[in-house]
Amino acid sequence: MKATTYLLVTTLKNKLKLLLKRPLMLILVILFTIFMVAMLLLSLIMPLDEVEFRNPTEMYLIIFAFLSFIFFLTAFNGLKTGATFFTMPDVNLLFTAPIKPKTILHYGLIKQIGTSLFVGIFLVFQYTWLRASYGLNILSFFIFLLSYSINLFLSQLTGMAIYTHTSSHDKRRTIIKIILYLFFLLIISYALYLFVLYYPDINTIIGNINSNFFFFIPVAGWLTALCVGVIEGNLLFILIGLLSSLILCITLILLISNLNTDYYEDVVKTTEYVHSILSARKEGKLVEAIPRNVKLGDVGIHKGKGASVLYFKLMKESKRKKIFIFDGVQMFLLFATIIFAFIVKKEGLFPIYIFSLYLSMLTITLGRWVKELNHHYIYLIPESSFRKLIFILLENFKQIVIFTTIQYLILFLITQEQIISILFYAISFISFNFIFTAITVLTDRIFGQISNKFLNGFLYLILVVIVALPGIIGGVIISAFFNNEVLFILGISSLWNIFISLIILFACRNILSVAEIKN
């Protein structure tokens, strides 16, 4: 245990020393910390005496849905590719050392607990609206952060246990995959049944979903019970959440450490895979997950000439990933927005618009076109750089327009807003997505091969605010002279967004002329 303790402490010291040797990263960490603390303090001093809070059961439902999604996604990913708590230096130093396997496993678990707690810090930025909407106090919020970290840790532990148990048995893997899908579909089906039964009484629907039965659903339900218990002062719910999670954690650890299969062989395999991806990203290489089973449909592009081939290539690749007319990310955004719309429809379209815009901003970089910018063959096409860039972005712009049209048609049916309002909100949503796309291109042009996701994300957010703010301010100033302020703000900001997006893209027109220009 002394060796693993020394390794943990030394690793932490080295990370701090490395941070001190990187002034830019250190400044960003300090700014991020100041910003986070400032947001917490502003949220705490926010006057809430005359604020009418929303039904707290809505918040419980949001917590349950969020934790369920994270757990299912992480556990299912672990089933497919495995999960590991170790890095290659851990493998080289620990797996060859005369240390008990269980001690090494405990070391990995302690490291992963720390990582899970660190990831949970980013939820601090959600405290402002949770406090303003539901009056959530600081203690309850930190319990929510703890619940998220526990949920993430247990989901990774579950993924590791499942993969270890099924890595050499395809039949077992299929059975567990079916069980996971059926379990998830059962929850969704029950929620839809309640919706059909009690609509339009949203409070009754939410109340039934938040019944005690849901608190006994593994992990997500238990941890939701923990949050509810702290918020409402219910000791029984607190005990259910803590004890159930602890029992599952101990069971999974015993299952992993006592399996007859060669656990460490699976861990080394997964660790090497993760290490190769991280190393390739640091070197600026394009890395993509290759599926084990490839389904061949219509092979070949068969359309386009010159740079236009890029557009048809992206169309073909996106078609293979689609569920109906949208891919997985778009389906998630659509369903999340629809659920949120049913919950807050009495407050109008604006909060729904902000919610969907926020999700879109976080997921815009997941598009296929972002990876396309880094393919080497782009530079070999004898066309102008700007023309190639336009055709790469064209497929993304088309998807934005189609997605927005369908989303706001559904929101029109839900909210019964006026057609003119729906039209302005839809145009504004499209224009902001244009800005997100342009800023993504700009960050790739300026910062190129920066592999640090934290640094990239922080700079991306700063640029979005700087670029979009003039349009919003201009809209506010002009709208002061007219009656319908919101529509004027949306209209003016949309014009600005489209104009500045075109300017940014034109300024980045040479991004695909020379491969080294982004280095």
Short mmCIF file of C-alpha atoms in Angstrom, two decimals:
data_model
loop_
_atom_site.label_atom_id
_atom_site.label_comp_id
_atom_site.label_asym_id
_atom_site.label_seq_id
_atom_site.Cartn_x
_atom_site.Cartn_y
_atom_site.Cartn_z
CA MET A 1 0.00 0.00 0.00
CA LYS A 2 2.99 2.29 0.63
CA ALA A 3 4.05 2.02 -3.01
CA THR A 4 0.62 2.96 -4.38
CA THR A 5 0.28 5.80 -1.86
CA TYR A 6 3.68 7.14 -2.93
CA LEU A 7 2.64 6.89 -6.59
CA LEU A 8 -0.61 8.79 -5.96
CA VAL A 9 1.13 11.60 -4.05
CA THR A 10 3.99 11.85 -6.56
CA THR A 11 1.58 11.95 -9.50
CA LEU A 12 -0.34 14.81 -7.89
CA LYS A 13 2.90 16.73 -7.18
CA ASN A 14 4.09 16.30 -10.76
CA LYS A 15 0.77 17.55 -12.15
CA LEU A 16 1.06 20.69 -10.01
CA LYS A 17 4.69 21.24 -11.07
CA LEU A 18 3.72 20.80 -14.72
CA LEU A 19 0.93 23.34 -14.30
CA LEU A 20 3.38 25.88 -12.84
CA LYS A 21 5.64 25.41 -15.87
CA ARG A 22 2.79 26.30 -18.25
CA PRO A 23 1.87 29.96 -17.60
CA LEU A 24 -1.00 30.09 -20.10
CA MET A 25 -2.66 27.00 -18.64
CA LEU A 26 -2.08 28.31 -15.11
CA ILE A 27 -3.71 31.66 -15.97
CA LEU A 28 -6.71 29.88 -17.49
CA VAL A 29 -7.10 27.66 -14.42
CA ILE A 30 -6.97 30.73 -12.15
CA LEU A 31 -9.51 32.59 -14.31
CA PHE A 32 -11.76 29.52 -14.40
CA THR A 33 -11.58 29.20 -10.61
CA ILE A 34 -12.33 32.90 -10.08
CA PHE A 35 -15.24 32.70 -12.52
CA MET A 36 -16.64 29.61 -10.80
CA VAL A 37 -16.35 31.09 -7.30
CA ALA A 38 -17.88 34.38 -8.50
CA MET A 39 -20.86 32.52 -9.96
CA LEU A 40 -21.38 30.67 -6.69
CA LEU A 41 -21.20 33.88 -4.65
CA LEU A 42 -23.56 35.74 -7.00
CA SER A 43 -26.00 32.85 -6.82
CA LEU A 44 -25.89 32.87 -3.02
CA ILE A 45 -26.51 36.63 -2.69
CA MET A 46 -29.23 36.59 -5.35
CA PRO A 47 -32.43 38.07 -3.79
CA LEU A 48 -35.16 35.41 -3.83
CA ASP A 49 -37.67 36.84 -1.37
CA GLU A 50 -40.32 37.62 -3.99
CA VAL A 51 -39.47 34.80 -6.41
CA GLU A 52 -42.11 32.14 -6.98
CA PHE A 53 -40.26 28.84 -7.24
CA ARG A 54 -41.23 26.06 -9.60
CA ASN A 55 -42.48 22.65 -8.46
CA PRO A 56 -39.44 20.87 -6.91
CA THR A 57 -40.59 17.53 -8.36
CA GLU A 58 -39.53 18.89 -11.75
CA MET A 59 -35.98 19.19 -10.44
CA TYR A 60 -36.09 15.63 -9.09
CA LEU A 61 -37.17 14.41 -12.53
CA ILE A 62 -34.33 16.36 -14.19
CA ILE A 63 -31.80 14.86 -11.75
CA PHE A 64 -33.14 11.34 -12.33
CA ALA A 65 -33.15 11.70 -16.13
CA PHE A 66 -29.64 13.20 -16.14
CA LEU A 67 -28.15 10.50 -13.91
CA SER A 68 -29.94 7.73 -15.85
CA PHE A 69 -28.60 9.00 -19.17
CA ILE A 70 -25.01 9.25 -17.88
CA PHE A 71 -25.14 5.80 -16.27
CA PHE A 72 -26.65 4.04 -19.28
CA LEU A 73 -24.31 5.72 -21.77
CA THR A 74 -21.14 5.00 -19.76
CA ALA A 75 -22.09 1.43 -18.86
CA PHE A 76 -23.05 0.62 -22.44
CA ASN A 77 -19.80 2.12 -23.73
CA GLY A 78 -17.92 -0.04 -21.22
CA LEU A 79 -19.76 -3.08 -22.57
CA LYS A 80 -18.56 -2.32 -26.10
CA THR A 81 -14.97 -1.17 -25.62
CA GLY A 82 -14.19 -1.85 -21.97
CA ALA A 83 -13.29 0.56 -19.19
CA THR A 84 -10.08 1.19 -17.33
CA PHE A 85 -8.98 3.19 -14.32
CA PHE A 86 -5.32 3.01 -15.31
CA THR A 87 -2.88 4.76 -17.64
CA MET A 88 0.07 3.23 -19.48
CA PRO A 89 2.55 4.52 -16.85
CA ASP A 90 0.42 2.71 -14.24
CA VAL A 91 0.61 -0.46 -16.31
CA ASN A 92 4.38 -0.19 -16.75
CA LEU A 93 5.09 0.64 -13.10
CA LEU A 94 2.46 -1.31 -11.17
CA PHE A 95 1.58 -4.37 -13.20
CA THR A 96 5.22 -5.47 -13.32
CA ALA A 97 5.87 -4.68 -9.63
CA PRO A 98 5.58 -7.20 -6.77
CA ILE A 99 2.30 -5.70 -5.58
CA LYS A 100 -0.91 -7.61 -4.87
CA PRO A 101 -3.49 -7.38 -7.68
CA LYS A 102 -6.19 -6.24 -5.25
CA THR A 103 -3.96 -3.40 -4.02
CA ILE A 104 -3.49 -2.26 -7.63
CA LEU A 105 -7.26 -2.41 -8.15
CA HIS A 106 -7.84 -0.30 -5.02
CA TYR A 107 -5.28 2.22 -6.31
CA GLY A 108 -7.18 2.49 -9.60
CA LEU A 109 -10.49 2.93 -7.76
CA ILE A 110 -9.11 5.75 -5.59
CA LYS A 111 -7.74 7.51 -8.68
CA GLN A 112 -11.07 7.19 -10.45
CA ILE A 113 -12.99 8.56 -7.47
CA GLY A 114 -10.80 11.67 -7.61
CA THR A 115 -11.37 12.00 -11.36
CA SER A 116 -15.14 11.64 -10.95
CA LEU A 117 -15.20 14.34 -8.25
CA PHE A 118 -13.15 16.66 -10.47
CA VAL A 119 -15.49 16.19 -13.46
CA GLY A 120 -18.46 17.03 -11.22
CA ILE A 121 -17.01 20.51 -10.57
CA PHE A 122 -18.22 21.67 -13.99
CA LEU A 123 -21.82 21.33 -12.82
CA VAL A 124 -21.23 24.36 -10.60
CA PHE A 125 -22.23 26.51 -13.58
CA GLN A 126 -25.76 25.08 -13.34
CA TYR A 127 -26.29 26.29 -9.78
CA THR A 128 -27.51 29.78 -10.75
CA TRP A 129 -30.62 28.61 -12.61
CA LEU A 130 -31.29 25.77 -10.14
CA ARG A 131 -31.33 28.26 -7.27
CA ALA A 132 -33.37 30.83 -9.21
CA SER A 133 -35.93 28.26 -10.41
CA TYR A 134 -36.21 25.89 -7.44
CA GLY A 135 -34.55 27.69 -4.52
CA LEU A 136 -31.90 24.98 -4.16
CA ASN A 137 -29.57 25.69 -1.24
CA ILE A 138 -25.81 25.25 -1.43
CA LEU A 139 -25.69 22.05 0.69
CA SER A 140 -28.27 20.31 -1.50
CA PHE A 141 -26.38 21.39 -4.60
CA PHE A 142 -23.12 19.90 -3.34
CA ILE A 143 -24.98 16.67 -2.59
CA PHE A 144 -26.12 16.73 -6.22
CA LEU A 145 -22.47 17.14 -7.31
CA LEU A 146 -21.53 14.22 -5.07
CA SER A 147 -24.38 12.13 -6.52
CA TYR A 148 -23.20 12.87 -10.05
CA SER A 149 -19.63 11.86 -9.16
CA ILE A 150 -20.83 8.63 -7.50
CA ASN A 151 -23.04 7.90 -10.51
CA LEU A 152 -20.15 8.42 -12.93
CA PHE A 153 -17.84 6.25 -10.82
CA LEU A 154 -20.38 3.42 -10.48
CA SER A 155 -21.22 3.54 -14.19
CA GLN A 156 -17.54 3.12 -15.07
CA LEU A 157 -17.17 0.37 -12.49
CA THR A 158 -20.26 -1.35 -13.91
CA GLY A 159 -18.89 -1.05 -17.44
CA MET A 160 -15.59 -2.57 -16.31
CA ALA A 161 -17.35 -5.45 -14.51
CA ILE A 162 -19.60 -6.18 -17.50
CA TYR A 163 -16.73 -6.07 -19.98
CA THR A 164 -14.54 -8.30 -17.82
CA HIS A 165 -17.38 -10.80 -17.47
CA THR A 166 -18.29 -10.80 -21.18
CA SER A 167 -15.07 -9.98 -23.06
CA SER A 168 -14.57 -13.57 -24.23
CA HIS A 169 -18.26 -14.55 -24.43
CA ASP A 170 -20.25 -13.00 -27.28
CA LYS A 171 -23.46 -14.64 -26.08
CA ARG A 172 -23.14 -13.08 -22.62
CA ARG A 173 -22.44 -9.69 -24.17
CA THR A 174 -25.57 -9.93 -26.31
CA ILE A 175 -27.74 -10.97 -23.34
CA ILE A 176 -26.49 -8.10 -21.15
CA LYS A 177 -26.90 -5.64 -24.02
CA ILE A 178 -30.52 -6.76 -24.45
CA ILE A 179 -31.13 -6.46 -20.69
CA LEU A 180 -29.74 -2.91 -20.65
CA TYR A 181 -31.86 -1.88 -23.62
CA LEU A 182 -35.03 -3.48 -22.21
CA PHE A 183 -34.46 -1.85 -18.82
CA PHE A 184 -34.00 1.57 -20.39
CA LEU A 185 -37.00 1.12 -22.71
CA LEU A 186 -39.15 -0.01 -19.77
CA ILE A 187 -38.51 3.28 -17.96
CA ILE A 188 -39.20 5.31 -21.12
CA SER A 189 -42.38 3.32 -21.84
CA TYR A 190 -43.70 3.87 -18.33
CA ALA A 191 -43.03 7.61 -18.59
CA LEU A 192 -44.84 7.73 -21.96
CA TYR A 193 -47.76 5.76 -20.48
CA LEU A 194 -48.12 8.32 -17.68
CA PHE A 195 -47.88 11.13 -20.20
CA VAL A 196 -50.69 9.73 -22.36
CA LEU A 197 -52.80 8.94 -19.27
CA TYR A 198 -52.59 12.31 -17.50
CA TYR A 199 -51.79 14.89 -20.20
CA PRO A 200 -52.17 17.92 -20.06
CA ASP A 201 -51.77 17.78 -16.25
CA ILE A 202 -47.96 18.01 -16.25
CA ASN A 203 -47.68 18.18 -12.44
CA THR A 204 -49.54 14.88 -12.06
CA ILE A 205 -47.31 13.25 -14.68
CA ILE A 206 -44.15 14.48 -12.95
CA GLY A 207 -45.51 13.48 -9.54
CA ASN A 208 -46.15 9.91 -10.72
CA ILE A 209 -42.74 9.63 -12.35
CA ASN A 210 -41.19 10.81 -9.08
CA SER A 211 -43.04 8.16 -7.08
CA ASN A 212 -41.14 6.07 -4.55
CA PHE A 213 -41.00 3.22 -7.08
CA PHE A 214 -38.49 5.15 -9.18
CA PHE A 215 -36.21 5.66 -6.19
CA PHE A 216 -35.52 1.91 -6.18
CA ILE A 217 -34.22 1.89 -9.75
CA PRO A 218 -30.51 0.99 -9.55
CA VAL A 219 -27.98 3.80 -9.21
CA ALA A 220 -29.88 6.72 -10.81
CA GLY A 221 -32.96 6.13 -8.65
CA TRP A 222 -30.89 5.55 -5.51
CA LEU A 223 -28.86 8.71 -5.97
CA THR A 224 -31.98 10.73 -6.81
CA ALA A 225 -33.42 9.44 -3.52
CA LEU A 226 -30.25 10.70 -1.79
CA CYS A 227 -30.72 14.19 -3.29
CA VAL A 228 -34.44 14.25 -2.43
CA GLY A 229 -33.67 13.04 1.10
CA VAL A 230 -31.21 15.89 1.71
CA ILE A 231 -33.51 18.52 0.17
CA GLU A 232 -36.60 17.37 2.09
CA GLY A 233 -34.84 16.15 5.23
CA ASN A 234 -35.96 12.52 4.72
CA LEU A 235 -33.48 10.23 6.50
CA LEU A 236 -34.93 7.06 4.92
CA PHE A 237 -34.24 8.32 1.39
CA ILE A 238 -30.71 9.33 2.39
CA LEU A 239 -30.02 5.83 3.75
CA ILE A 240 -31.50 4.20 0.62
CA GLY A 241 -29.22 6.25 -1.61
CA LEU A 242 -26.03 5.78 0.38
CA LEU A 243 -26.36 2.14 1.44
CA SER A 244 -27.58 0.88 -1.95
CA SER A 245 -24.71 2.63 -3.77
CA LEU A 246 -22.17 1.33 -1.24
CA ILE A 247 -23.45 -2.27 -1.52
CA LEU A 248 -23.33 -2.13 -5.33
CA CYS A 249 -19.81 -0.68 -5.26
CA ILE A 250 -18.52 -3.44 -2.95
CA THR A 251 -20.30 -6.13 -5.01
CA LEU A 252 -18.78 -4.91 -8.28
CA ILE A 253 -15.28 -4.69 -6.80
CA LEU A 254 -15.55 -8.26 -5.45
CA LEU A 255 -16.94 -9.43 -8.79
CA ILE A 256 -14.04 -7.90 -10.72
CA SER A 257 -11.30 -9.08 -8.37
CA ASN A 258 -12.63 -12.65 -7.96
CA LEU A 259 -13.52 -13.49 -11.58
CA ASN A 260 -11.76 -16.49 -13.08
CA THR A 261 -11.05 -14.57 -16.28
CA ASP A 262 -7.78 -12.72 -16.67
CA TYR A 263 -8.93 -9.29 -15.55
CA TYR A 264 -5.58 -7.57 -15.98
CA GLU A 265 -5.21 -8.80 -19.55
CA ASP A 266 -8.47 -6.99 -20.39
CA VAL A 267 -7.33 -3.90 -18.50
CA VAL A 268 -4.01 -3.75 -20.36
CA LYS A 269 -5.82 -4.13 -23.69
CA THR A 270 -8.26 -1.30 -22.93
CA THR A 271 -5.53 0.91 -21.43
CA GLU A 272 -3.36 0.52 -24.53
CA TYR A 273 -6.33 1.43 -26.72
CA VAL A 274 -7.10 4.58 -24.69
CA HIS A 275 -3.41 5.53 -24.55
CA SER A 276 -3.06 5.22 -28.34
CA ILE A 277 -6.04 7.56 -28.85
CA LEU A 278 -4.71 10.17 -26.39
CA SER A 279 -1.21 10.01 -27.88
CA ALA A 280 -2.55 10.43 -31.40
CA ARG A 281 -4.62 13.45 -30.36
CA LYS A 282 -1.61 15.09 -28.73
CA GLU A 283 0.30 14.62 -31.98
CA GLY A 284 -2.57 16.19 -33.93
CA LYS A 285 -3.57 12.97 -35.68
CA LEU A 286 -7.18 12.15 -36.52
CA VAL A 287 -8.53 9.28 -34.43
CA GLU A 288 -11.82 7.56 -34.98
CA ALA A 289 -13.44 4.53 -33.41
CA ILE A 290 -13.65 1.67 -35.90
CA PRO A 291 -16.71 -0.53 -35.37
CA ARG A 292 -16.21 -4.28 -35.04
CA ASN A 293 -19.09 -5.05 -37.38
CA VAL A 294 -19.39 -2.82 -40.43
CA LYS A 295 -22.73 -2.80 -42.24
CA LEU A 296 -22.31 -2.20 -45.95
CA GLY A 297 -25.15 -0.58 -47.82
CA ASP A 298 -24.79 1.64 -50.86
CA VAL A 299 -21.03 1.84 -51.42
CA GLY A 300 -19.43 4.82 -53.16
CA ILE A 301 -20.26 8.51 -53.53
CA HIS A 302 -21.28 8.58 -57.22
CA LYS A 303 -21.94 12.33 -57.15
CA GLY A 304 -20.09 15.61 -57.22
CA LYS A 305 -17.03 16.99 -58.91
CA GLY A 306 -14.04 18.70 -57.35
CA ALA A 307 -14.78 20.24 -53.95
CA SER A 308 -18.48 19.34 -54.17
CA VAL A 309 -17.51 15.68 -53.60
CA LEU A 310 -16.85 16.64 -49.97
CA TYR A 311 -20.50 17.63 -49.55
CA PHE A 312 -21.82 14.37 -51.01
CA LYS A 313 -19.27 12.36 -49.00
CA LEU A 314 -20.51 13.92 -45.76
CA MET A 315 -24.12 13.35 -46.84
CA LYS A 316 -23.38 9.66 -47.39
CA GLU A 317 -21.59 9.27 -44.04
CA SER A 318 -24.25 11.13 -42.07
CA LYS A 319 -26.95 9.00 -43.72
CA ARG A 320 -25.33 5.86 -42.26
CA LYS A 321 -25.46 7.31 -38.75
CA LYS A 322 -29.02 8.59 -38.88
CA ILE A 323 -31.99 7.30 -36.91
CA PHE A 324 -34.85 8.22 -39.25
CA ILE A 325 -33.71 11.69 -40.42
CA PHE A 326 -31.44 12.65 -37.49
CA ASP A 327 -28.32 11.18 -35.92
CA GLY A 328 -28.08 10.15 -32.26
CA VAL A 329 -26.97 13.57 -30.99
CA GLN A 330 -29.78 15.38 -32.81
CA MET A 331 -32.35 12.87 -31.55
CA PHE A 332 -31.16 13.50 -28.00
CA LEU A 333 -31.36 17.28 -28.47
CA LEU A 334 -34.85 17.01 -29.95
CA PHE A 335 -36.25 14.76 -27.22
CA ALA A 336 -34.62 16.80 -24.44
CA THR A 337 -36.08 20.02 -25.87
CA ILE A 338 -39.55 18.48 -26.25
CA ILE A 339 -39.57 17.20 -22.66
CA PHE A 340 -38.37 20.58 -21.39
CA ALA A 341 -41.04 22.31 -23.50
CA PHE A 342 -43.83 20.29 -21.89
CA ILE A 343 -42.51 21.18 -18.43
CA VAL A 344 -42.16 24.96 -18.95
CA LYS A 345 -44.62 25.68 -21.77
CA LYS A 346 -46.67 28.01 -19.53
CA GLU A 347 -43.67 30.36 -19.37
CA GLY A 348 -43.54 30.79 -23.13
CA LEU A 349 -41.04 29.95 -25.83
CA PHE A 350 -38.06 31.94 -24.54
CA PRO A 351 -36.80 29.49 -21.84
CA ILE A 352 -37.22 26.60 -24.30
CA TYR A 353 -35.22 28.56 -26.89
CA ILE A 354 -32.41 29.25 -24.39
CA PHE A 355 -32.34 25.60 -23.28
CA SER A 356 -32.12 24.24 -26.84
CA LEU A 357 -29.51 26.84 -27.78
CA TYR A 358 -27.39 25.88 -24.76
CA LEU A 359 -27.48 22.19 -25.72
CA SER A 360 -26.69 23.03 -29.33
CA MET A 361 -23.66 25.09 -28.31
CA LEU A 362 -22.27 22.17 -26.31
CA THR A 363 -22.76 19.61 -29.09
CA ILE A 364 -21.89 21.54 -32.28
CA THR A 365 -18.30 20.21 -32.24
CA LEU A 366 -19.55 16.60 -32.37
CA GLY A 367 -20.45 16.97 -36.03
CA ARG A 368 -18.73 14.92 -38.70
CA TRP A 369 -17.61 18.08 -40.51
CA VAL A 370 -15.21 18.96 -37.64
CA LYS A 371 -13.24 15.76 -38.25
CA GLU A 372 -13.34 16.35 -41.99
CA LEU A 373 -11.28 19.54 -41.56
CA ASN A 374 -8.36 17.45 -40.31
CA HIS A 375 -8.23 14.84 -43.07
CA HIS A 376 -5.01 15.01 -45.09
CA TYR A 377 -6.63 14.39 -48.49
CA ILE A 378 -8.54 17.70 -48.19
CA TYR A 379 -5.30 19.51 -49.09
CA LEU A 380 -4.74 17.36 -52.19
CA ILE A 381 -7.96 18.42 -53.92
CA PRO A 382 -7.03 20.99 -56.63
CA GLU A 383 -9.66 23.54 -55.63
CA SER A 384 -9.57 26.81 -53.72
CA SER A 385 -9.43 26.50 -49.94
CA PHE A 386 -12.56 28.63 -49.48
CA ARG A 387 -14.57 26.49 -51.90
CA LYS A 388 -13.55 23.32 -50.05
CA LEU A 389 -14.47 24.90 -46.71
CA ILE A 390 -17.92 25.95 -47.98
CA PHE A 391 -18.75 22.47 -49.28
CA ILE A 392 -17.64 20.87 -46.00
CA LEU A 393 -19.88 23.24 -44.02
CA LEU A 394 -22.80 23.00 -46.45
CA GLU A 395 -23.94 19.61 -45.15
CA ASN A 396 -23.85 20.92 -41.58
CA PHE A 397 -25.85 24.05 -42.50
CA LYS A 398 -28.42 21.89 -44.27
CA GLN A 399 -28.82 19.69 -41.18
CA ILE A 400 -29.17 22.78 -38.96
CA VAL A 401 -32.01 24.15 -41.11
CA ILE A 402 -33.85 20.79 -41.30
CA PHE A 403 -33.44 20.13 -37.57
CA THR A 404 -34.58 23.64 -36.62
CA THR A 405 -37.61 23.48 -38.91
CA ILE A 406 -38.86 20.20 -37.43
CA GLN A 407 -38.00 21.21 -33.86
CA TYR A 408 -39.90 24.50 -34.02
CA LEU A 409 -42.88 22.94 -35.80
CA ILE A 410 -43.17 20.58 -32.82
CA LEU A 411 -42.70 23.49 -30.40
CA PHE A 412 -45.46 25.37 -32.22
CA LEU A 413 -47.85 22.47 -31.56
CA ILE A 414 -46.78 22.27 -27.90
CA THR A 415 -46.73 25.97 -26.97
CA GLN A 416 -49.41 27.28 -29.36
CA GLU A 417 -47.32 30.42 -29.87
CA GLN A 418 -48.00 32.78 -32.78
CA ILE A 419 -46.49 31.80 -36.13
CA ILE A 420 -44.48 35.04 -36.32
CA SER A 421 -42.87 34.31 -32.93
CA ILE A 422 -42.01 30.74 -33.95
CA LEU A 423 -40.46 32.05 -37.17
CA PHE A 424 -38.27 34.63 -35.38
CA TYR A 425 -37.12 32.10 -32.76
CA ALA A 426 -36.31 29.53 -35.47
CA ILE A 427 -34.30 32.04 -37.53
CA SER A 428 -32.44 33.16 -34.41
CA PHE A 429 -31.68 29.53 -33.50
CA ILE A 430 -30.28 28.91 -36.99
CA SER A 431 -28.19 32.10 -36.87
CA PHE A 432 -26.64 31.19 -33.51
CA ASN A 433 -25.77 27.73 -34.83
CA PHE A 434 -24.05 29.49 -37.73
CA ILE A 435 -22.01 31.43 -35.18
CA PHE A 436 -21.13 28.24 -33.27
CA THR A 437 -19.96 26.69 -36.54
CA ALA A 438 -17.93 29.76 -37.53
CA ILE A 439 -16.30 29.97 -34.08
CA THR A 440 -15.37 26.28 -34.28
CA VAL A 441 -13.63 26.95 -37.60
CA LEU A 442 -11.96 30.05 -36.12
CA THR A 443 -10.60 28.19 -33.07
CA ASP A 444 -9.28 25.48 -35.39
CA ARG A 445 -7.63 28.17 -37.54
CA ILE A 446 -6.06 30.11 -34.66
CA PHE A 447 -5.20 27.40 -32.15
CA GLY A 448 -4.80 24.48 -34.56
CA GLN A 449 -3.45 21.38 -32.89
CA ILE A 450 -4.08 22.32 -29.24
CA SER A 451 -5.11 18.96 -27.80
CA ASN A 452 -6.21 20.20 -24.38
CA LYS A 453 -10.01 19.97 -24.36
CA PHE A 454 -10.34 22.25 -21.32
CA LEU A 455 -8.29 24.99 -22.97
CA ASN A 456 -10.10 24.62 -26.29
CA GLY A 457 -13.53 24.69 -24.64
CA PHE A 458 -12.70 27.73 -22.53
CA LEU A 459 -11.43 29.72 -25.52
CA TYR A 460 -14.43 28.62 -27.58
CA LEU A 461 -16.88 29.96 -24.97
CA ILE A 462 -15.01 33.26 -24.67
CA LEU A 463 -15.07 33.75 -28.46
CA VAL A 464 -18.79 32.92 -28.68
CA VAL A 465 -19.59 35.56 -26.06
CA ILE A 466 -17.33 38.19 -27.69
CA VAL A 467 -18.73 37.60 -31.19
CA ALA A 468 -22.44 37.29 -30.30
CA LEU A 469 -22.64 40.07 -27.69
CA PRO A 470 -22.66 43.08 -30.10
CA GLY A 471 -25.74 41.72 -31.90
CA ILE A 472 -27.60 41.15 -28.63
CA ILE A 473 -26.69 44.63 -27.31
CA GLY A 474 -27.70 46.21 -30.63
CA GLY A 475 -31.01 44.34 -30.53
CA VAL A 476 -31.71 45.52 -26.98
CA ILE A 477 -30.98 49.16 -27.88
CA ILE A 478 -33.13 49.16 -31.04
CA SER A 479 -35.98 47.20 -29.40
CA ALA A 480 -36.34 49.96 -26.78
CA PHE A 481 -38.10 52.07 -29.43
CA PHE A 482 -40.66 49.39 -30.34
CA ASN A 483 -43.37 47.37 -28.61
CA ASN A 484 -42.38 43.74 -29.16
CA GLU A 485 -38.91 43.83 -27.62
CA VAL A 486 -38.08 40.11 -27.75
CA LEU A 487 -38.79 39.74 -31.47
CA PHE A 488 -36.69 42.80 -32.31
CA ILE A 489 -33.81 41.48 -30.21
CA LEU A 490 -34.06 38.12 -31.99
CA GLY A 491 -34.28 39.76 -35.42
CA ILE A 492 -31.37 42.19 -34.99
CA SER A 493 -29.15 39.59 -33.34
CA SER A 494 -29.95 37.11 -36.14
CA LEU A 495 -28.85 39.59 -38.81
CA TRP A 496 -25.65 40.27 -36.88
CA ASN A 497 -24.99 36.55 -36.32
CA ILE A 498 -25.31 35.70 -40.01
CA PHE A 499 -23.20 38.72 -41.05
CA ILE A 500 -20.38 38.07 -38.56
CA SER A 501 -20.42 34.32 -39.32
CA LEU A 502 -19.82 35.04 -43.01
CA ILE A 503 -17.03 37.49 -42.11
CA ILE A 504 -15.34 34.89 -39.88
CA LEU A 505 -15.59 32.16 -42.50
CA PHE A 506 -14.21 34.49 -45.16
CA ALA A 507 -11.34 35.45 -42.84
CA CYS A 508 -10.59 31.72 -42.38
CA ARG A 509 -10.87 30.98 -46.11
CA ASN A 510 -7.23 29.84 -46.38
CA ILE A 511 -7.49 27.28 -43.57
CA LEU A 512 -7.38 24.37 -46.06
CA SER A 513 -4.67 25.76 -48.34
CA VAL A 514 -1.63 24.45 -46.45
CA ALA A 515 -1.68 21.61 -43.92
CA GLU A 516 0.87 23.34 -41.66
CA ILE A 517 -1.19 26.54 -41.37
CA LYS A 518 -3.00 25.19 -38.28
CA ASN A 519 0.12 23.96 -36.50
#
